[in-house]
Amino acid sequence: MILVTGGLGYIGSHTVVELCNKGHEVIIVDDLSNSQLSVLDGIEKLCGHRPIFERVDLKDKVEVMDFFKKYQEITGVIHFAALKAVGQSVDQPLLYYENNLVVLIYLLQELKKMGGTNFIFSSSCTVYGEADKLPITEAATVKPATSPYGNTKQVGEEIIRDTCKVNPKLKAIALRYFNPIGAHSSGEIGELPIGVPQNLVPFITQTAIGLREELSVFGDDYPTEDGTCIRDYVHVVDLAKAHVAALDRLMQGRNDLNYEVFNLGTGKGSSVLEVIQSFERVSGQSLNYKIVDRRPGDVIQAYADTKKANEVLEWQVKYNLGDAIKSAWDWEQRIKKTTTKG
């Protein structure tokens, strides 16, 4: 049985579907603080059955202990349950340190009691900070984080690595994502932020659909070709498949080390303005946006060297930027139709 924490969230829900497609039995834990129970209906339609779901506040140690007492047959954990907005973390650092680090510690404490298992950590390219060299490899220096969010990912990796050193039966992989976007082609699941979106693409689609008046582009004076920040945008379904590949590696014992890290991206950087232009091409409509001041915590550019994941995990991306943007736009339009009918 594979435990997916935050399994009703954006990346978590897509990963649950890919796990089910590979025949894994999945149990989802989520506190619904940044997700909706209706996502479980979409997962059920895609999986052909309804995975076990438990609503658990993973910041509550007693609830975590009770959960693991109830489910002792867990053979792998994919840990998504964390807050993820750079800007919000700058404004509310303690919220991020509590949610992202305390929860991780509680999970690892329970896995220690079990004697260890297979553990996949949802990390981030933010651990690299402003990289000295592009594309970014896993050997790049981990610099002081530019945001509390990024720091929680750095410290989270250190906690896991140190735990693995003293517990050889705990086998862990940290997956350093670049920027996940897009939605499942079925239209059953996608990115569903609660409140104002903290990421670029859902803010674009919500602006285009009329939920937001205007998109703010944070700075056009960076040392890039068009002056806007550059990121590596990877389709969420490609990302979900990478988690299954990482889990397979752990469960089949193909790794000599009990702690590894992998970059997950496309290997190509796209600027904010390029993403906007891609949206305008696939949607056939102009987007209302304006340039505003830079946002604290943003790095100038980051895109991945994916050679290690390509070779070791045997994972390749299938979708390009245009594919991902189109799927996100199709999803946004579907949400509007469903809401209007409701």
Coordinates of C-alpha atoms in Angstrom, one line a residue:
M1 CA 0.0 0.0 0.0
I2 CA 1.4 3.4 -1.0
L3 CA 0.6 6.4 1.2
V4 CA 0.2 9.7 -0.7
T5 CA 0.1 12.7 1.6
G6 CA -1.5 15.7 0.1
G7 CA -3.0 13.3 -2.4
L8 CA -6.0 15.6 -3.2
G9 CA -3.7 18.4 -4.1
Y10 CA -2.5 19.3 -7.6
I11 CA 0.5 17.1 -8.1
G12 CA -0.7 14.6 -5.6
S13 CA -3.9 13.8 -7.4
H14 CA -2.2 13.3 -10.7
T15 CA 0.3 11.0 -9.1
V16 CA -2.4 9.0 -7.4
V17 CA -3.9 8.3 -10.9
E18 CA -0.6 7.2 -12.3
L19 CA 0.0 4.9 -9.3
C20 CA -3.4 3.4 -9.8
N21 CA -2.6 2.9 -13.5
K22 CA 0.4 0.9 -12.5
G23 CA -1.6 -1.3 -10.2
H24 CA -0.6 0.2 -6.8
E25 CA -3.0 0.2 -3.9
V26 CA -3.2 3.8 -2.7
I27 CA -4.2 5.5 0.5
I28 CA -4.6 9.3 0.4
V29 CA -4.1 11.6 3.4
D30 CA -5.1 15.2 3.1
D31 CA -6.4 17.9 5.6
L32 CA -8.3 19.7 2.8
S33 CA -6.6 23.0 3.7
N34 CA -5.7 23.7 0.1
S35 CA -7.7 21.1 -1.7
Q36 CA -11.2 19.9 -2.2
L37 CA -12.9 16.5 -1.5
S38 CA -14.5 16.7 -5.0
V39 CA -11.0 15.9 -6.4
L40 CA -11.6 12.3 -5.1
D41 CA -14.5 12.0 -7.5
G42 CA -12.2 12.8 -10.4
I43 CA -9.6 10.4 -9.2
E44 CA -12.3 7.7 -8.9
K45 CA -13.4 8.2 -12.5
L46 CA -9.9 7.9 -13.8
C47 CA -8.8 5.0 -11.6
G48 CA -12.0 3.0 -11.9
H49 CA -12.2 2.7 -8.1
R50 CA -12.2 5.0 -5.1
P51 CA -8.8 5.0 -3.2
I52 CA -8.9 5.0 0.5
F53 CA -9.1 8.5 1.9
E54 CA -8.3 9.7 5.4
R55 CA -8.6 13.3 6.5
V56 CA -5.7 13.8 8.8
D57 CA -4.0 17.0 10.1
L58 CA -0.4 15.9 9.8
K59 CA 0.7 18.8 12.1
D60 CA -1.0 16.9 14.9
K61 CA 1.4 14.3 16.2
V62 CA -1.4 12.2 17.8
E63 CA -3.4 12.1 14.6
V64 CA -0.3 11.0 12.7
M65 CA 0.5 8.2 15.3
D66 CA -3.1 7.0 15.2
F67 CA -3.1 6.9 11.4
F68 CA 0.0 4.7 11.3
K69 CA -1.4 2.4 14.0
K70 CA -4.4 1.9 11.8
Y71 CA -2.4 1.3 8.6
Q72 CA 0.6 -0.8 9.3
E73 CA 0.9 -2.3 5.8
I74 CA 2.3 0.8 4.1
T75 CA 5.3 0.0 1.9
G76 CA 5.9 3.4 0.4
V77 CA 5.2 7.1 1.1
I78 CA 5.1 9.9 -1.4
H79 CA 5.0 13.1 0.6
F80 CA 3.4 16.1 -1.1
A81 CA 1.7 17.7 1.9
A82 CA 3.3 21.1 2.2
L83 CA 2.7 24.8 1.5
K84 CA 4.4 25.9 -1.7
A85 CA 4.0 29.7 -2.4
V86 CA 7.3 31.6 -2.4
G87 CA 5.6 35.0 -1.9
Q88 CA 3.4 33.8 0.9
S89 CA 6.3 32.2 2.7
V90 CA 8.1 35.6 2.7
D91 CA 5.1 37.1 4.5
Q92 CA 4.3 34.1 6.8
P93 CA 7.6 32.3 7.5
L94 CA 6.5 30.6 10.7
L95 CA 3.5 29.1 8.9
Y96 CA 5.8 27.5 6.4
Y97 CA 8.3 26.2 8.9
E98 CA 5.6 24.6 11.0
N99 CA 3.7 23.0 8.1
N100 CA 6.6 21.9 6.0
L101 CA 9.1 20.7 8.6
V102 CA 7.1 19.6 11.6
V103 CA 5.0 17.3 9.3
L104 CA 8.0 15.8 7.7
I105 CA 9.6 15.0 11.1
Y106 CA 6.4 13.4 12.4
L107 CA 6.2 11.2 9.3
L108 CA 9.8 10.1 9.6
Q109 CA 9.4 9.3 13.2
E110 CA 6.6 6.9 12.4
L111 CA 8.6 5.3 9.6
K112 CA 11.4 4.8 12.0
K113 CA 9.0 2.8 14.2
M114 CA 8.1 0.7 11.2
G115 CA 11.8 0.0 10.7
G116 CA 12.0 2.1 7.5
T117 CA 10.3 2.1 4.1
N118 CA 10.5 3.7 0.7
F119 CA 10.1 7.5 0.9
I120 CA 9.8 10.1 -1.9
F121 CA 10.0 13.7 -1.0
S122 CA 8.5 16.6 -2.9
S123 CA 11.4 19.0 -3.1
S124 CA 12.0 22.0 -5.4
C125 CA 14.5 23.7 -7.6
T126 CA 14.4 26.5 -5.1
V127 CA 17.1 24.7 -3.2
Y128 CA 19.6 25.9 -5.7
G129 CA 18.8 29.6 -5.2
E130 CA 20.3 31.7 -8.0
A131 CA 22.4 29.1 -9.8
D132 CA 25.9 30.0 -11.0
K133 CA 25.5 27.8 -14.1
L134 CA 22.6 26.8 -16.4
P135 CA 21.1 24.3 -16.9
I136 CA 21.2 23.3 -13.3
T137 CA 22.5 19.8 -12.4
E138 CA 22.0 17.9 -9.1
A139 CA 25.7 18.6 -8.4
A140 CA 25.1 22.4 -8.3
T141 CA 25.8 24.2 -5.0
V142 CA 22.8 24.5 -2.7
K143 CA 22.9 28.2 -1.8
P144 CA 21.2 30.1 1.0
A145 CA 17.5 30.0 0.1
T146 CA 15.9 33.2 -1.2
S147 CA 12.6 32.5 0.6
P148 CA 11.4 30.6 3.6
Y149 CA 9.6 28.2 1.3
G150 CA 12.9 27.4 -0.4
N151 CA 14.6 27.0 3.0
T152 CA 12.0 24.4 4.1
K153 CA 12.9 22.3 1.1
Q154 CA 16.6 22.6 1.8
V155 CA 16.2 21.8 5.5
G156 CA 13.7 19.0 4.6
E157 CA 16.3 17.4 2.4
E158 CA 18.9 17.6 5.1
I159 CA 16.5 16.0 7.6
I160 CA 15.8 13.1 5.3
R161 CA 19.5 12.6 4.4
D162 CA 20.6 12.6 8.1
T163 CA 17.8 10.2 8.9
C164 CA 18.8 7.9 6.1
K165 CA 22.4 7.9 7.4
V166 CA 21.3 6.3 10.7
N167 CA 18.5 4.2 9.3
P168 CA 19.7 2.1 6.3
K169 CA 16.3 0.5 5.9
L170 CA 14.8 3.9 5.0
K171 CA 15.3 4.4 1.3
A172 CA 14.5 7.9 0.1
I173 CA 14.5 10.0 -3.1
A174 CA 14.1 13.7 -3.2
L175 CA 12.6 15.0 -6.5
R176 CA 13.5 18.6 -7.2
Y177 CA 10.7 19.9 -9.3
F178 CA 11.0 22.9 -11.5
N179 CA 7.6 24.5 -12.4
P180 CA 4.6 22.1 -12.7
I181 CA 1.7 23.2 -15.0
G182 CA -1.1 21.8 -17.0
A183 CA -3.9 19.3 -16.2
H184 CA -5.0 15.8 -17.0
S185 CA -6.2 15.4 -20.6
S186 CA -9.5 13.9 -19.4
G187 CA -10.5 17.1 -17.7
E188 CA -11.3 15.3 -14.5
I189 CA -8.5 16.7 -12.4
G190 CA -6.2 19.8 -12.7
E191 CA -4.8 22.7 -10.6
L192 CA -7.5 24.0 -8.3
P193 CA -6.1 26.7 -6.1
I194 CA -8.2 27.9 -3.2
G195 CA -8.3 31.7 -3.1
V196 CA -5.9 33.8 -5.2
P197 CA -3.5 31.6 -7.2
Q198 CA 0.2 31.8 -6.2
N199 CA 1.5 30.4 -9.4
L200 CA 1.7 31.9 -12.9
V201 CA -0.3 29.6 -15.1
P202 CA -3.5 29.3 -13.0
F203 CA -3.4 33.1 -12.6
I204 CA -3.2 33.4 -16.4
T205 CA -6.2 31.1 -17.0
Q206 CA -8.2 32.7 -14.2
T207 CA -7.6 36.2 -15.7
A208 CA -8.6 35.0 -19.1
I209 CA -11.8 33.4 -17.9
G210 CA -12.7 36.6 -16.0
L211 CA -12.1 35.5 -12.4
R212 CA -9.2 38.0 -12.1
E213 CA -9.2 41.5 -13.5
E214 CA -5.5 41.5 -14.4
L215 CA -2.3 39.5 -14.3
S216 CA 0.7 41.1 -12.6
V217 CA 4.1 40.4 -14.2
F218 CA 6.7 40.9 -11.4
G219 CA 9.5 42.8 -13.1
D220 CA 10.7 43.3 -16.6
D221 CA 14.1 44.6 -15.8
Y222 CA 15.9 41.3 -15.1
P223 CA 19.0 40.4 -17.1
T224 CA 17.1 38.1 -19.5
E225 CA 16.2 38.5 -23.2
D226 CA 12.8 40.1 -22.5
G227 CA 13.5 41.3 -19.0
T228 CA 11.2 38.7 -17.2
C229 CA 12.1 35.7 -15.1
I230 CA 12.8 32.4 -16.7
R231 CA 11.5 29.1 -15.4
D232 CA 11.3 25.5 -16.5
Y233 CA 7.7 24.6 -17.0
V234 CA 7.0 20.8 -16.8
H235 CA 3.6 19.1 -17.4
V236 CA 2.1 17.8 -14.3
V237 CA 1.3 14.4 -15.9
D238 CA 5.0 14.0 -16.8
L239 CA 5.9 14.9 -13.3
A240 CA 3.4 12.4 -11.8
K241 CA 5.0 9.6 -14.0
A242 CA 8.4 10.5 -12.6
H243 CA 7.1 9.7 -9.1
V244 CA 6.0 6.3 -10.2
A245 CA 9.4 5.7 -11.8
A246 CA 11.2 6.8 -8.6
L247 CA 9.0 4.5 -6.5
D248 CA 9.7 1.6 -8.8
R249 CA 13.4 2.2 -8.4
L250 CA 13.1 2.1 -4.6
M251 CA 10.8 -0.9 -4.4
Q252 CA 12.9 -2.9 -6.9
G253 CA 16.1 -2.2 -5.0
R254 CA 17.9 -0.7 -8.0
N255 CA 19.6 2.0 -6.0
D256 CA 22.9 1.4 -4.2
L257 CA 22.5 4.5 -2.1
N258 CA 19.6 4.9 0.3
Y259 CA 19.3 8.6 -0.4
E260 CA 19.2 10.2 -3.9
V261 CA 18.1 13.4 -5.6
F262 CA 16.8 14.1 -9.1
N263 CA 15.9 17.1 -11.0
L264 CA 12.5 17.0 -12.8
G265 CA 12.0 19.5 -15.6
T266 CA 12.0 19.8 -19.4
G267 CA 15.5 21.2 -19.7
K268 CA 14.2 24.3 -21.4
G269 CA 13.6 27.7 -19.8
S270 CA 10.7 29.9 -20.8
S271 CA 10.2 33.5 -19.7
V272 CA 7.0 34.9 -18.1
L273 CA 6.2 36.8 -21.3
E274 CA 6.9 33.6 -23.4
V275 CA 4.3 31.8 -21.2
I276 CA 1.8 34.6 -21.7
Q277 CA 2.4 34.5 -25.5
S278 CA 2.0 30.7 -25.6
F279 CA -1.3 31.1 -23.8
E280 CA -2.5 33.7 -26.3
R281 CA -1.6 31.4 -29.2
V282 CA -3.3 28.3 -27.8
S283 CA -6.4 30.2 -26.6
G284 CA -6.7 32.6 -29.4
Q285 CA -7.3 35.5 -27.0
S286 CA -5.3 38.4 -25.6
L287 CA -4.5 38.5 -21.9
N288 CA -4.9 41.5 -19.7
Y289 CA -1.6 42.0 -17.9
K290 CA 0.7 44.7 -16.6
I291 CA 4.3 45.0 -15.4
V292 CA 4.7 45.7 -11.7
D293 CA 7.7 45.7 -9.3
R294 CA 9.8 42.7 -8.7
R295 CA 8.6 40.2 -6.1
P296 CA 10.8 39.4 -3.1
G297 CA 12.2 35.9 -3.2
D298 CA 12.2 35.3 -6.9
V299 CA 15.3 34.1 -8.7
I300 CA 16.2 35.4 -12.1
Q301 CA 16.2 32.1 -14.0
A302 CA 16.2 28.4 -13.4
Y303 CA 15.9 25.5 -15.7
A304 CA 17.0 21.9 -15.3
D305 CA 19.6 19.5 -16.5
T306 CA 17.5 16.3 -16.6
K307 CA 20.2 13.9 -17.7
K308 CA 20.3 12.0 -14.4
A309 CA 16.5 11.5 -14.3
N310 CA 16.5 10.5 -18.0
E311 CA 19.2 7.9 -17.6
V312 CA 18.7 6.6 -14.0
L313 CA 14.9 6.8 -13.7
E314 CA 14.4 6.1 -17.4
W315 CA 12.0 9.1 -17.4
Q316 CA 11.4 11.5 -20.3
V317 CA 8.9 14.3 -20.7
K318 CA 6.2 13.8 -23.3
Y319 CA 4.6 17.2 -23.3
N320 CA 5.9 20.7 -24.3
L321 CA 4.9 24.1 -23.0
G322 CA 2.1 24.6 -25.5
D323 CA 0.6 21.2 -24.6
A324 CA 0.7 22.0 -20.9
I325 CA -0.8 25.5 -21.4
K326 CA -3.6 24.1 -23.6
S327 CA -4.5 21.5 -21.0
A328 CA -4.5 24.1 -18.3
W329 CA -6.8 26.3 -20.3
D330 CA -9.2 23.4 -21.2
W331 CA -9.3 22.6 -17.5
E332 CA -10.1 26.2 -16.5
Q333 CA -13.0 26.4 -19.1
R334 CA -14.3 23.1 -17.8
I335 CA -14.3 24.4 -14.2
K336 CA -16.3 27.5 -15.3
K337 CA -18.9 25.4 -17.1
T338 CA -19.3 23.1 -14.0
T339 CA -19.6 26.1 -11.7
T340 CA -22.1 27.8 -13.9
K341 CA -24.2 24.7 -14.2
G342 CA -24.1 24.4 -10.4

